[in-house]
Amino acid sequence: METLLVLSLSLIAGLMLSRLAKLAGLPAVTAYLIAGVILGPYLIGAFGVEGLGFISSENVHSFSIISDVALGFIAFSIGNEFRLHELKKIGKQATVVGIFQAVVATLLVDGALIGLHFLMPDKLPLPAAIVLGAVASATAPAATLMVVRQYKAKGPLTNILLPVVALDDAVGLILFAISFGIAKALISGTVDVISIIVEPLIEIVLSLALGALMGVAVTFFERFFHSRSKRLSMSVGFVLLTVALSALKFRIGPVHIGFSSLLTCMMLGTVFCNLCDFSEELMDRLDRWTAPIFLLFFVISGAELELSVFTDWAVVIIGIIYIIARSLGKYIGAYASSKATHCHPNIVKYLGVTLLPQAGVALGMAIKAKEQLGAEGAIVANITLMAVLIYELVGPMLTKMCLLKAGDIKPEGKTSAREEAKQKMAQAADVKATEEAAVAK
């Protein structure tokens, strides 16, 4: 009962706060995150009443299956942006920008934090500074996708934004593996080539292969059904199956084998949208079905935000420098690479700011660092948690502002569903009246 009560309160609180956010001109995703903070362990959850909030970090983590499923559907949706006819237009630009902005962000953060290490070596060890540079490369696809969907953004900036965000995952995995291997070598004094080079490459290749296989499979089985509801159910089933399979981990000799859920589900969506001739219709229906799941995902993400990191002055200072350096890296990297590839002026001007949101992928990297790097990993986790808190609350708003200034968000994109329904009913009534008048004559 307590689980259902928390989930229902999360949905209601997120929806009610989204109305206030609309009055303030803020994206709904910001409201969902704030709802999570309010229901989380530091506010309502602190009273310890089960069912009325998330009473502890362990309680929040018990809902991780919702986050895993939501991220799977988010990645699947982003994968549907990789349609071949679109990639022919922007594929080269998106690839160059996606790689370059991630690398520049990593280098700038590394430079700033390594410099800070020499000023306060007891507070920021060198391995932690190096790992944080790789964490900086990651961008959160979830918040970006939600803003694009809410305001029905369309245009040059939106067209390149989602592919670049998707490419961030592959680039981020490689950068993190290299930085993580260097950090472990600095701590242990030994260099592990397998964990630095072999394992991340295997993870990327296997994730893409599994996603492609599942994409071919779902396209094949969809042919046996003609009902829209059954096709929708088939799509949902395959996304859930892909999320489950991508959680598999095993070992072959000295090599650890694993999959990236985001990369796998993105590849699933990419193959599906290019092989299935009615994929756009299915995606439209799937978007409506997943709306409550996405809302819960962001409320749970808000509840996970650690407000306690602000109690340590060293974490605050390092976190501020990390945020500034990463923001500059994202903006400069996106600006320079998009200008060099002759992108649309609005892309050159605004893309870097839309890449600031950071959450799931970065937190996954931080958790791995915390588990395997000891004290240095704990520092990485705390800095990442602080940055995620700031970026998740501010990032969606900045993304909306940039899409609005770029002209990708049109006034009609804010029309409510109720108004759209009234307009359709009025149009249907007019058509019916015209037909009846014609019959009467």
mmCIF file with all atom_site columns, N, CA and C in Angstrom, residues 169-171 173-174 199-209 258 263:
data_model
loop_
_atom_site.group_PDB
_atom_site.id
_atom_site.type_symbol
_atom_site.label_atom_id
_atom_site.label_alt_id
_atom_site.label_comp_id
_atom_site.label_asym_id
_atom_site.label_entity_id
_atom_site.label_seq_id
_atom_site.pdbx_PDB_ins_code
_atom_site.Cartn_x
_atom_site.Cartn_y
_atom_site.Cartn_z
_atom_site.occupancy
_atom_site.B_iso_or_equiv
_atom_site.pdbx_formal_charge
_atom_site.auth_seq_id
_atom_site.auth_comp_id
_atom_site.auth_asym_id
_atom_site.auth_atom_id
_atom_site.pdbx_PDB_model_num
ATOM 1  N N  . ASP A 1 169 ? 26.686 9.566  -25.172 1.00 0.00 ? 169 ASP A N  1
ATOM 2  C CA . ASP A 1 169 ? 26.821 8.356  -24.366 1.00 0.00 ? 169 ASP A CA 1
ATOM 3  C C  . ASP A 1 169 ? 28.009 7.514  -24.810 1.00 0.00 ? 169 ASP A C  1
ATOM 4  N N  . ALA A 1 170 ? 28.109 7.296  -26.133 1.00 0.00 ? 170 ALA A N  1
ATOM 5  C CA . ALA A 1 170 ? 29.222 6.485  -26.643 1.00 0.00 ? 170 ALA A CA 1
ATOM 6  C C  . ALA A 1 170 ? 30.557 7.170  -26.366 1.00 0.00 ? 170 ALA A C  1
ATOM 7  N N  . VAL A 1 171 ? 30.630 8.473  -26.635 1.00 0.00 ? 171 VAL A N  1
ATOM 8  C CA . VAL A 1 171 ? 31.872 9.217  -26.394 1.00 0.00 ? 171 VAL A CA 1
ATOM 9  C C  . VAL A 1 171 ? 32.193 9.242  -24.903 1.00 0.00 ? 171 VAL A C  1
ATOM 10 N N  . LEU A 1 173 ? 31.350 7.101  -22.567 1.00 0.00 ? 173 LEU A N  1
ATOM 11 C CA . LEU A 1 173 ? 31.808 5.794  -22.096 1.00 0.00 ? 173 LEU A CA 1
ATOM 12 C C  . LEU A 1 173 ? 33.301 5.595  -22.351 1.00 0.00 ? 173 LEU A C  1
ATOM 13 N N  . ILE A 1 174 ? 33.737 5.982  -23.541 1.00 0.00 ? 174 ILE A N  1
ATOM 14 C CA . ILE A 1 174 ? 35.154 5.822  -23.891 1.00 0.00 ? 174 ILE A CA 1
ATOM 15 C C  . ILE A 1 174 ? 36.032 6.741  -23.040 1.00 0.00 ? 174 ILE A C  1
ATOM 16 N N  . GLU A 1 199 ? 37.638 -3.262 -22.641 1.00 0.00 ? 199 GLU A N  1
ATOM 17 C CA . GLU A 1 199 ? 36.292 -3.399 -22.094 1.00 0.00 ? 199 GLU A CA 1
ATOM 18 C C  . GLU A 1 199 ? 35.314 -2.332 -22.591 1.00 0.00 ? 199 GLU A C  1
ATOM 19 N N  . PRO A 1 200 ? 35.689 -1.040 -22.621 1.00 0.00 ? 200 PRO A N  1
ATOM 20 C CA . PRO A 1 200 ? 34.728 -0.056 -23.136 1.00 0.00 ? 200 PRO A CA 1
ATOM 21 C C  . PRO A 1 200 ? 34.374 -0.252 -24.600 1.00 0.00 ? 200 PRO A C  1
ATOM 22 N N  . LEU A 1 201 ? 35.363 -0.655 -25.420 1.00 0.00 ? 201 LEU A N  1
ATOM 23 C CA . LEU A 1 201 ? 35.076 -0.900 -26.833 1.00 0.00 ? 201 LEU A CA 1
ATOM 24 C C  . LEU A 1 201 ? 34.139 -2.091 -27.004 1.00 0.00 ? 201 LEU A C  1
ATOM 25 N N  . ILE A 1 202 ? 34.379 -3.145 -26.215 1.00 0.00 ? 202 ILE A N  1
ATOM 26 C CA . ILE A 1 202 ? 33.503 -4.322 -26.265 1.00 0.00 ? 202 ILE A CA 1
ATOM 27 C C  . ILE A 1 202 ? 32.085 -3.947 -25.825 1.00 0.00 ? 202 ILE A C  1
ATOM 28 N N  . GLU A 1 203 ? 31.978 -3.136 -24.778 1.00 0.00 ? 203 GLU A N  1
ATOM 29 C CA . GLU A 1 203 ? 30.664 -2.720 -24.280 1.00 0.00 ? 203 GLU A CA 1
ATOM 30 C C  . GLU A 1 203 ? 29.881 -1.961 -25.347 1.00 0.00 ? 203 GLU A C  1
ATOM 31 N N  . ILE A 1 204 ? 30.547 -1.053 -26.044 1.00 0.00 ? 204 ILE A N  1
ATOM 32 C CA . ILE A 1 204 ? 29.873 -0.268 -27.079 1.00 0.00 ? 204 ILE A CA 1
ATOM 33 C C  . ILE A 1 204 ? 29.448 -1.159 -28.245 1.00 0.00 ? 204 ILE A C  1
ATOM 34 N N  . VAL A 1 205 ? 30.367 -2.009 -28.710 1.00 0.00 ? 205 VAL A N  1
ATOM 35 C CA . VAL A 1 205 ? 30.067 -2.879 -29.865 1.00 0.00 ? 205 VAL A CA 1
ATOM 36 C C  . VAL A 1 205 ? 28.937 -3.851 -29.526 1.00 0.00 ? 205 VAL A C  1
ATOM 37 N N  . LEU A 1 206 ? 29.000 -4.492 -28.361 1.00 0.00 ? 206 LEU A N  1
ATOM 38 C CA . LEU A 1 206 ? 27.966 -5.448 -27.976 1.00 0.00 ? 206 LEU A CA 1
ATOM 39 C C  . LEU A 1 206 ? 26.620 -4.761 -27.739 1.00 0.00 ? 206 LEU A C  1
ATOM 40 N N  . SER A 1 207 ? 26.640 -3.561 -27.178 1.00 0.00 ? 207 SER A N  1
ATOM 41 C CA . SER A 1 207 ? 25.387 -2.829 -26.953 1.00 0.00 ? 207 SER A CA 1
ATOM 42 C C  . SER A 1 207 ? 24.701 -2.496 -28.271 1.00 0.00 ? 207 SER A C  1
ATOM 43 N N  . LEU A 1 208 ? 25.492 -2.025 -29.236 1.00 0.00 ? 208 LEU A N  1
ATOM 44 C CA . LEU A 1 208 ? 24.933 -1.698 -30.550 1.00 0.00 ? 208 LEU A CA 1
ATOM 45 C C  . LEU A 1 208 ? 24.439 -2.959 -31.264 1.00 0.00 ? 208 LEU A C  1
ATOM 46 N N  . ALA A 1 209 ? 25.182 -4.053 -31.124 1.00 0.00 ? 209 ALA A N  1
ATOM 47 C CA . ALA A 1 209 ? 24.792 -5.311 -31.767 1.00 0.00 ? 209 ALA A CA 1
ATOM 48 C C  . ALA A 1 209 ? 23.495 -5.855 -31.173 1.00 0.00 ? 209 ALA A C  1
ATOM 49 N N  . GLY A 1 258 ? 29.742 -6.313 -20.399 1.00 0.00 ? 258 GLY A N  1
ATOM 50 C CA . GLY A 1 258 ? 28.499 -5.676 -19.976 1.00 0.00 ? 258 GLY A CA 1
ATOM 51 C C  . GLY A 1 258 ? 27.899 -4.887 -21.129 1.00 0.00 ? 258 GLY A C  1
ATOM 52 N N  . LEU A 1 263 ? 22.636 2.908  -24.801 1.00 0.00 ? 263 LEU A N  1
ATOM 53 C CA . LEU A 1 263 ? 23.088 2.648  -26.176 1.00 0.00 ? 263 LEU A CA 1
ATOM 54 C C  . LEU A 1 263 ? 22.282 1.531  -26.836 1.00 0.00 ? 263 LEU A C  1
#
